Amino acid sequence: MSKKWVYPLSAVVLGSSLMLSACGSADTGKTEKKPETATPEQPATNNQATPAATTPAVAPELQASIDQYQKWVIEQTDQLVKSTEGFTNAVKSGDMETAKKLYAPARAYYERIEPIAESLGDFDPWIDAREGDVPDNEWRGYHKLEKALWETKSVADQGKVADQLLQDVKQLRVKVESVDIDVKMLVTGAVELLNEVSTSKVTGEEERYSRTDMYDFAANVEGANEIFKVLKSTVEAKDAALATEIEDRFKALDQELAPYRKGDGFVLYNEIKEDQVKKLSQALDALAEPLSKMGTILGG
């Protein structure tokens, strides 16, 4: 895998910073020896039971945002199942041209909700792993079929892969019904989606055979925008200027994407010039900075 263009993307840094602040210390790969500390003198016990910790109640307006987002995720996953079934049927019937047309639009539903899928165990590697992300004997999902369609140019032996993909997507649909979403997941998810764009879509590394990276780019941004939409009223109440800035940056990024829309989809990644990729990357960075501040004011 080679990187065509690589830029220093502050979105990655911002996302990591947010996640680190949410999760505590980062895994540096080194084992740190904690200094020995004196054990505080324990107060004499009075044999009284310690009250159980209680989970702070979620503010009603934030709970409404969570409920609205979960409903949207379920709707997207319904569409993912439907679109994946059409795609896998085309693969199994050997209709490669139809399968190629359905591939990128079908995947877009997954790209919009990717942080939720990643929170539910192994669904992301099952559905979205690229070649080399997992051991060869475990590789399955959309990108394996992408390689068969565009690189190997044969789907004659891909029936089982197609069946497994549809089964995985259907199982994901069942799981999202009961996923436990909180404000931290929403805020982190929005930044993670932009990180996804920064690390693999804007660099053209996600769709190495089909070159349909711009579909994924747009879908990730749409997923992040949906999270902002459900939180917008709460952000406005706490910091109206920040809400306006985020909204303006989403519009600016959409305007940067507009020239690459083609019919119902997008041009192929290899049709975009280096300076155009740079502008997209800059617009993405400009959005990532204010978006990452939502966590501070919302307590995520």
Short mmCIF file of C-alpha atoms in Angstrom, two decimals:
data_model
loop_
_atom_site.label_atom_id
_atom_site.label_comp_id
_atom_site.label_asym_id
_atom_site.label_seq_id
_atom_site.Cartn_x
_atom_site.Cartn_y
_atom_site.Cartn_z
CA MET A 1 0.00 0.00 0.00
CA SER A 2 1.47 3.30 -0.99
CA LYS A 3 0.44 6.76 0.03
CA LYS A 4 -0.10 9.06 -2.92
CA TRP A 5 -0.22 12.29 -0.92
CA VAL A 6 0.21 12.77 2.77
CA TYR A 7 -0.45 16.00 4.65
CA PRO A 8 -0.03 16.85 8.33
CA LEU A 9 -3.64 16.64 9.37
CA SER A 10 -4.60 18.38 12.52
CA ALA A 11 -7.86 16.42 12.56
CA VAL A 12 -5.93 13.36 13.64
CA VAL A 13 -4.20 15.24 16.38
CA LEU A 14 -7.36 16.88 17.55
CA GLY A 15 -9.24 13.62 17.54
CA SER A 16 -6.53 11.88 19.45
CA SER A 17 -6.36 14.71 21.96
CA LEU A 18 -10.06 14.52 22.53
CA MET A 19 -9.99 10.78 22.94
CA LEU A 20 -7.05 10.98 25.28
CA SER A 21 -8.72 13.57 27.42
CA ALA A 22 -11.78 11.35 27.54
CA CYS A 23 -9.96 8.16 28.33
CA GLY A 24 -7.10 9.26 30.53
CA SER A 25 -3.48 8.36 29.78
CA ALA A 26 -2.56 7.02 26.37
CA ASP A 27 -1.00 3.64 25.64
CA THR A 28 2.54 4.60 24.79
CA GLY A 29 3.70 1.07 24.21
CA LYS A 30 5.96 1.32 27.22
CA THR A 31 5.45 -0.02 30.67
CA GLU A 32 5.61 2.77 33.14
CA LYS A 33 6.60 2.02 36.72
CA LYS A 34 4.35 3.91 39.01
CA PRO A 35 6.07 5.56 41.96
CA GLU A 36 5.37 3.94 45.24
CA THR A 37 3.01 5.94 47.31
CA ALA A 38 2.20 5.79 50.95
CA THR A 39 -1.00 4.05 51.72
CA PRO A 40 -3.38 6.53 53.23
CA GLU A 41 -4.28 5.74 56.75
CA GLN A 42 -7.61 4.08 56.72
CA PRO A 43 -10.35 5.50 58.85
CA ALA A 44 -11.79 3.20 61.43
CA THR A 45 -14.65 1.20 60.04
CA ASN A 46 -18.06 1.72 61.45
CA ASN A 47 -19.46 -1.35 59.70
CA GLN A 48 -21.82 0.80 57.69
CA ALA A 49 -22.42 -0.20 54.08
CA THR A 50 -20.98 2.13 51.46
CA PRO A 51 -23.73 3.62 49.32
CA ALA A 52 -23.69 2.28 45.75
CA ALA A 53 -22.39 4.66 43.11
CA THR A 54 -25.09 6.17 41.00
CA THR A 55 -24.88 7.17 37.35
CA PRO A 56 -25.50 10.87 36.81
CA ALA A 57 -28.77 11.48 35.02
CA VAL A 58 -28.55 12.69 31.45
CA ALA A 59 -30.09 16.10 30.87
CA PRO A 60 -33.42 15.79 29.02
CA GLU A 61 -32.23 17.76 26.00
CA LEU A 62 -29.17 15.54 25.63
CA GLN A 63 -31.24 12.38 26.04
CA ALA A 64 -33.49 13.65 23.25
CA SER A 65 -30.38 14.13 21.08
CA ILE A 66 -29.21 10.60 21.84
CA ASP A 67 -32.63 9.16 21.01
CA GLN A 68 -32.79 11.12 17.76
CA TYR A 69 -29.33 9.94 16.73
CA GLN A 70 -30.08 6.30 17.58
CA LYS A 71 -33.21 6.44 15.43
CA TRP A 72 -31.12 7.80 12.54
CA VAL A 73 -28.51 5.07 13.00
CA ILE A 74 -31.21 2.41 12.82
CA GLU A 75 -32.60 3.96 9.63
CA GLN A 76 -29.14 4.03 8.07
CA THR A 77 -28.55 0.41 9.03
CA ASP A 78 -31.88 -0.58 7.50
CA GLN A 79 -30.70 0.99 4.25
CA LEU A 80 -27.33 -0.71 4.63
CA VAL A 81 -28.98 -4.13 4.79
CA LYS A 82 -31.14 -3.38 1.75
CA SER A 83 -28.30 -1.97 -0.34
CA THR A 84 -25.88 -4.73 0.67
CA GLU A 85 -28.41 -7.36 -0.33
CA GLY A 86 -28.67 -5.81 -3.80
CA PHE A 87 -24.90 -5.67 -4.09
CA THR A 88 -24.28 -9.23 -2.90
CA ASN A 89 -27.04 -10.58 -5.15
CA ALA A 90 -25.28 -8.98 -8.12
CA VAL A 91 -21.97 -10.54 -7.03
CA LYS A 92 -23.51 -14.00 -6.63
CA SER A 93 -25.21 -13.81 -10.02
CA GLY A 94 -21.92 -12.87 -11.68
CA ASP A 95 -23.29 -9.48 -12.83
CA MET A 96 -20.05 -7.59 -12.30
CA GLU A 97 -21.12 -4.31 -13.91
CA THR A 98 -24.17 -4.03 -11.66
CA ALA A 99 -22.10 -5.01 -8.62
CA LYS A 100 -19.57 -2.28 -9.43
CA LYS A 101 -22.34 0.33 -9.70
CA LEU A 102 -23.85 -0.72 -6.36
CA TYR A 103 -20.60 -1.09 -4.42
CA ALA A 104 -19.84 2.51 -3.36
CA PRO A 105 -23.43 3.67 -2.72
CA ALA A 106 -24.07 0.58 -0.60
CA ARG A 107 -20.96 1.15 1.51
CA ALA A 108 -21.89 4.79 2.17
CA TYR A 109 -24.55 3.74 4.71
CA TYR A 110 -21.87 1.93 6.67
CA GLU A 111 -19.39 4.81 6.48
CA ARG A 112 -21.94 7.20 8.02
CA ILE A 113 -22.36 5.06 11.14
CA GLU A 114 -18.86 3.59 11.37
CA PRO A 115 -18.13 4.70 14.99
CA ILE A 116 -21.22 2.83 16.17
CA ALA A 117 -20.20 -0.33 14.31
CA GLU A 118 -16.69 -0.05 15.77
CA SER A 119 -18.18 0.05 19.27
CA LEU A 120 -19.93 -3.28 18.72
CA GLY A 121 -17.03 -5.75 18.69
CA ASP A 122 -15.68 -7.20 15.44
CA PHE A 123 -18.14 -5.76 12.95
CA ASP A 124 -15.69 -3.22 11.55
CA PRO A 125 -12.97 -5.76 10.61
CA TRP A 126 -15.64 -8.17 9.35
CA ILE A 127 -17.33 -5.61 7.11
CA ASP A 128 -14.68 -2.98 6.32
CA ALA A 129 -11.16 -4.46 6.67
CA ARG A 130 -8.79 -3.78 3.79
CA GLU A 131 -6.31 -6.35 2.57
CA GLY A 132 -3.51 -6.50 5.14
CA ASP A 133 -5.60 -5.12 8.01
CA VAL A 134 -6.31 -8.67 9.20
CA PRO A 135 -4.70 -12.09 8.51
CA ASP A 136 -5.46 -13.32 4.99
CA ASN A 137 -7.47 -16.29 6.24
CA GLU A 138 -9.73 -13.91 8.21
CA TRP A 139 -10.21 -11.31 5.49
CA ARG A 140 -13.80 -10.86 4.34
CA GLY A 141 -16.30 -8.09 3.71
CA TYR A 142 -16.72 -5.26 1.25
CA HIS A 143 -13.07 -4.73 0.35
CA LYS A 144 -12.49 -8.40 -0.44
CA LEU A 145 -15.29 -8.18 -2.98
CA GLU A 146 -13.88 -4.85 -4.19
CA LYS A 147 -10.62 -6.61 -5.06
CA ALA A 148 -12.47 -9.41 -6.86
CA LEU A 149 -14.46 -6.90 -8.93
CA TRP A 150 -11.73 -4.43 -9.90
CA GLU A 151 -8.41 -6.26 -9.47
CA THR A 152 -8.99 -9.99 -9.96
CA LYS A 153 -11.93 -9.25 -12.29
CA SER A 154 -13.77 -12.40 -11.33
CA VAL A 155 -16.44 -13.11 -8.72
CA ALA A 156 -16.84 -16.76 -9.65
CA ASP A 157 -15.66 -17.94 -6.24
CA GLN A 158 -17.01 -15.07 -4.12
CA GLY A 159 -20.46 -16.45 -3.27
CA LYS A 160 -19.54 -17.38 0.31
CA VAL A 161 -17.89 -13.99 0.87
CA ALA A 162 -21.04 -12.26 -0.35
CA ASP A 163 -23.27 -14.39 1.87
CA GLN A 164 -21.07 -13.73 4.90
CA LEU A 165 -21.08 -9.98 4.25
CA LEU A 166 -24.86 -9.88 4.13
CA GLN A 167 -25.08 -11.98 7.28
CA ASP A 168 -22.66 -9.65 9.10
CA VAL A 169 -24.62 -6.56 8.06
CA LYS A 170 -27.89 -8.12 9.18
CA GLN A 171 -26.35 -8.99 12.54
CA LEU A 172 -25.12 -5.40 12.87
CA ARG A 173 -28.68 -4.21 12.28
CA VAL A 174 -29.84 -6.33 15.21
CA LYS A 175 -27.10 -4.99 17.49
CA VAL A 176 -27.64 -1.27 16.79
CA GLU A 177 -31.17 -1.59 18.14
CA SER A 178 -29.82 -1.86 21.68
CA VAL A 179 -26.44 -0.09 21.51
CA ASP A 180 -25.86 2.10 24.55
CA ILE A 181 -25.10 5.58 23.21
CA ASP A 182 -23.99 8.44 25.45
CA VAL A 183 -22.80 12.00 24.87
CA LYS A 184 -19.14 10.99 24.96
CA MET A 185 -19.75 8.46 22.17
CA LEU A 186 -21.48 11.11 20.07
CA VAL A 187 -18.77 13.73 20.47
CA THR A 188 -15.92 11.27 20.00
CA GLY A 189 -17.72 9.64 17.08
CA ALA A 190 -18.00 12.93 15.18
CA VAL A 191 -14.25 13.55 15.48
CA GLU A 192 -13.43 9.92 14.66
CA LEU A 193 -15.37 10.21 11.42
CA LEU A 194 -13.26 13.20 10.38
CA ASN A 195 -10.14 11.29 11.40
CA GLU A 196 -11.30 8.49 9.08
CA VAL A 197 -11.41 10.97 6.23
CA SER A 198 -7.98 12.38 7.12
CA THR A 199 -6.19 9.07 7.45
CA SER A 200 -7.58 7.07 4.54
CA LYS A 201 -10.17 8.80 2.35
CA VAL A 202 -8.52 12.11 1.49
CA THR A 203 -5.28 10.22 0.86
CA GLY A 204 -6.96 7.71 -1.46
CA GLU A 205 -5.98 4.67 0.59
CA GLU A 206 -9.43 3.30 1.44
CA GLU A 207 -10.61 2.20 -1.98
CA ARG A 208 -7.35 1.03 -3.52
CA TYR A 209 -9.01 -0.98 -6.32
CA SER A 210 -12.25 0.86 -7.13
CA ARG A 211 -10.92 4.41 -6.48
CA THR A 212 -14.32 5.37 -5.05
CA ASP A 213 -12.82 7.11 -2.02
CA MET A 214 -14.89 10.28 -2.48
CA TYR A 215 -18.10 8.38 -1.70
CA ASP A 216 -16.59 7.38 1.65
CA PHE A 217 -15.26 10.90 2.22
CA ALA A 218 -18.71 12.42 1.80
CA ALA A 219 -20.41 9.71 3.89
CA ASN A 220 -18.02 10.17 6.82
CA VAL A 221 -18.62 13.93 6.77
CA GLU A 222 -22.39 13.38 6.57
CA GLY A 223 -22.17 11.11 9.61
CA ALA A 224 -20.26 13.73 11.59
CA ASN A 225 -22.73 16.42 10.49
CA GLU A 226 -25.66 14.31 11.68
CA ILE A 227 -24.10 14.13 15.14
CA PHE A 228 -23.65 17.90 15.17
CA LYS A 229 -27.25 18.40 14.06
CA VAL A 230 -28.67 16.42 16.98
CA LEU A 231 -26.41 18.28 19.44
CA LYS A 232 -26.68 21.71 17.80
CA SER A 233 -29.34 23.22 20.10
CA THR A 234 -27.37 22.26 23.21
CA VAL A 235 -24.12 23.59 21.74
CA GLU A 236 -25.89 26.83 20.79
CA ALA A 237 -27.23 27.26 24.32
CA LYS A 238 -23.73 26.99 25.76
CA ASP A 239 -21.63 28.64 23.02
CA ALA A 240 -23.58 30.16 20.13
CA ALA A 241 -20.42 31.34 18.37
CA LEU A 242 -18.99 27.82 18.34
CA ALA A 243 -22.22 26.37 16.94
CA THR A 244 -22.19 28.95 14.15
CA GLU A 245 -18.54 28.28 13.37
CA ILE A 246 -19.08 24.51 13.14
CA GLU A 247 -22.10 24.97 10.90
CA ASP A 248 -20.21 27.35 8.62
CA ARG A 249 -17.26 24.95 8.37
CA PHE A 250 -19.55 22.07 7.39
CA LYS A 251 -21.00 24.26 4.62
CA ALA A 252 -17.52 25.26 3.47
CA LEU A 253 -16.42 21.62 3.29
CA ASP A 254 -19.55 20.72 1.36
CA GLN A 255 -18.75 23.49 -1.13
CA GLU A 256 -15.25 22.06 -1.57
CA LEU A 257 -16.78 18.66 -2.28
CA ALA A 258 -19.34 19.99 -4.77
CA PRO A 259 -17.07 20.04 -7.87
CA TYR A 260 -16.39 16.33 -7.44
CA ARG A 261 -20.03 15.25 -7.44
CA LYS A 262 -21.02 13.45 -10.62
CA GLY A 263 -24.64 12.45 -11.14
CA ASP A 264 -25.74 10.62 -8.02
CA GLY A 265 -22.16 9.91 -6.99
CA PHE A 266 -18.63 11.24 -7.26
CA VAL A 267 -15.68 11.25 -9.62
CA LEU A 268 -12.99 8.66 -9.05
CA TYR A 269 -10.16 9.61 -6.71
CA ASN A 270 -7.51 9.40 -9.43
CA GLU A 271 -9.33 12.15 -11.33
CA ILE A 272 -8.58 14.66 -8.56
CA LYS A 273 -5.38 16.67 -8.73
CA GLU A 274 -2.90 17.11 -5.90
CA ASP A 275 -3.72 20.77 -5.26
CA GLN A 276 -7.43 19.90 -5.12
CA VAL A 277 -6.77 17.21 -2.54
CA LYS A 278 -4.82 19.77 -0.53
CA LYS A 279 -7.78 22.16 -0.49
CA LEU A 280 -10.09 19.38 0.67
CA SER A 281 -7.64 18.52 3.43
CA GLN A 282 -7.46 22.16 4.56
CA ALA A 283 -11.26 22.45 4.68
CA LEU A 284 -11.36 19.26 6.70
CA ASP A 285 -8.84 20.59 9.20
CA ALA A 286 -10.76 23.85 9.52
CA LEU A 287 -13.83 21.87 10.55
CA ALA A 288 -12.05 19.44 12.86
CA GLU A 289 -10.76 22.13 15.18
CA PRO A 290 -14.09 23.68 16.29
CA LEU A 291 -15.86 20.31 16.15
CA SER A 292 -13.43 18.87 18.68
CA LYS A 293 -14.43 21.63 21.13
CA MET A 294 -17.94 20.22 21.52
CA GLY A 295 -16.61 17.73 24.03
CA THR A 296 -15.39 20.50 26.31
CA ILE A 297 -18.67 22.34 26.52
CA LEU A 298 -20.90 19.26 26.55
CA GLY A 299 -18.88 17.30 29.04
CA GLY A 300 -18.22 14.52 26.55
#
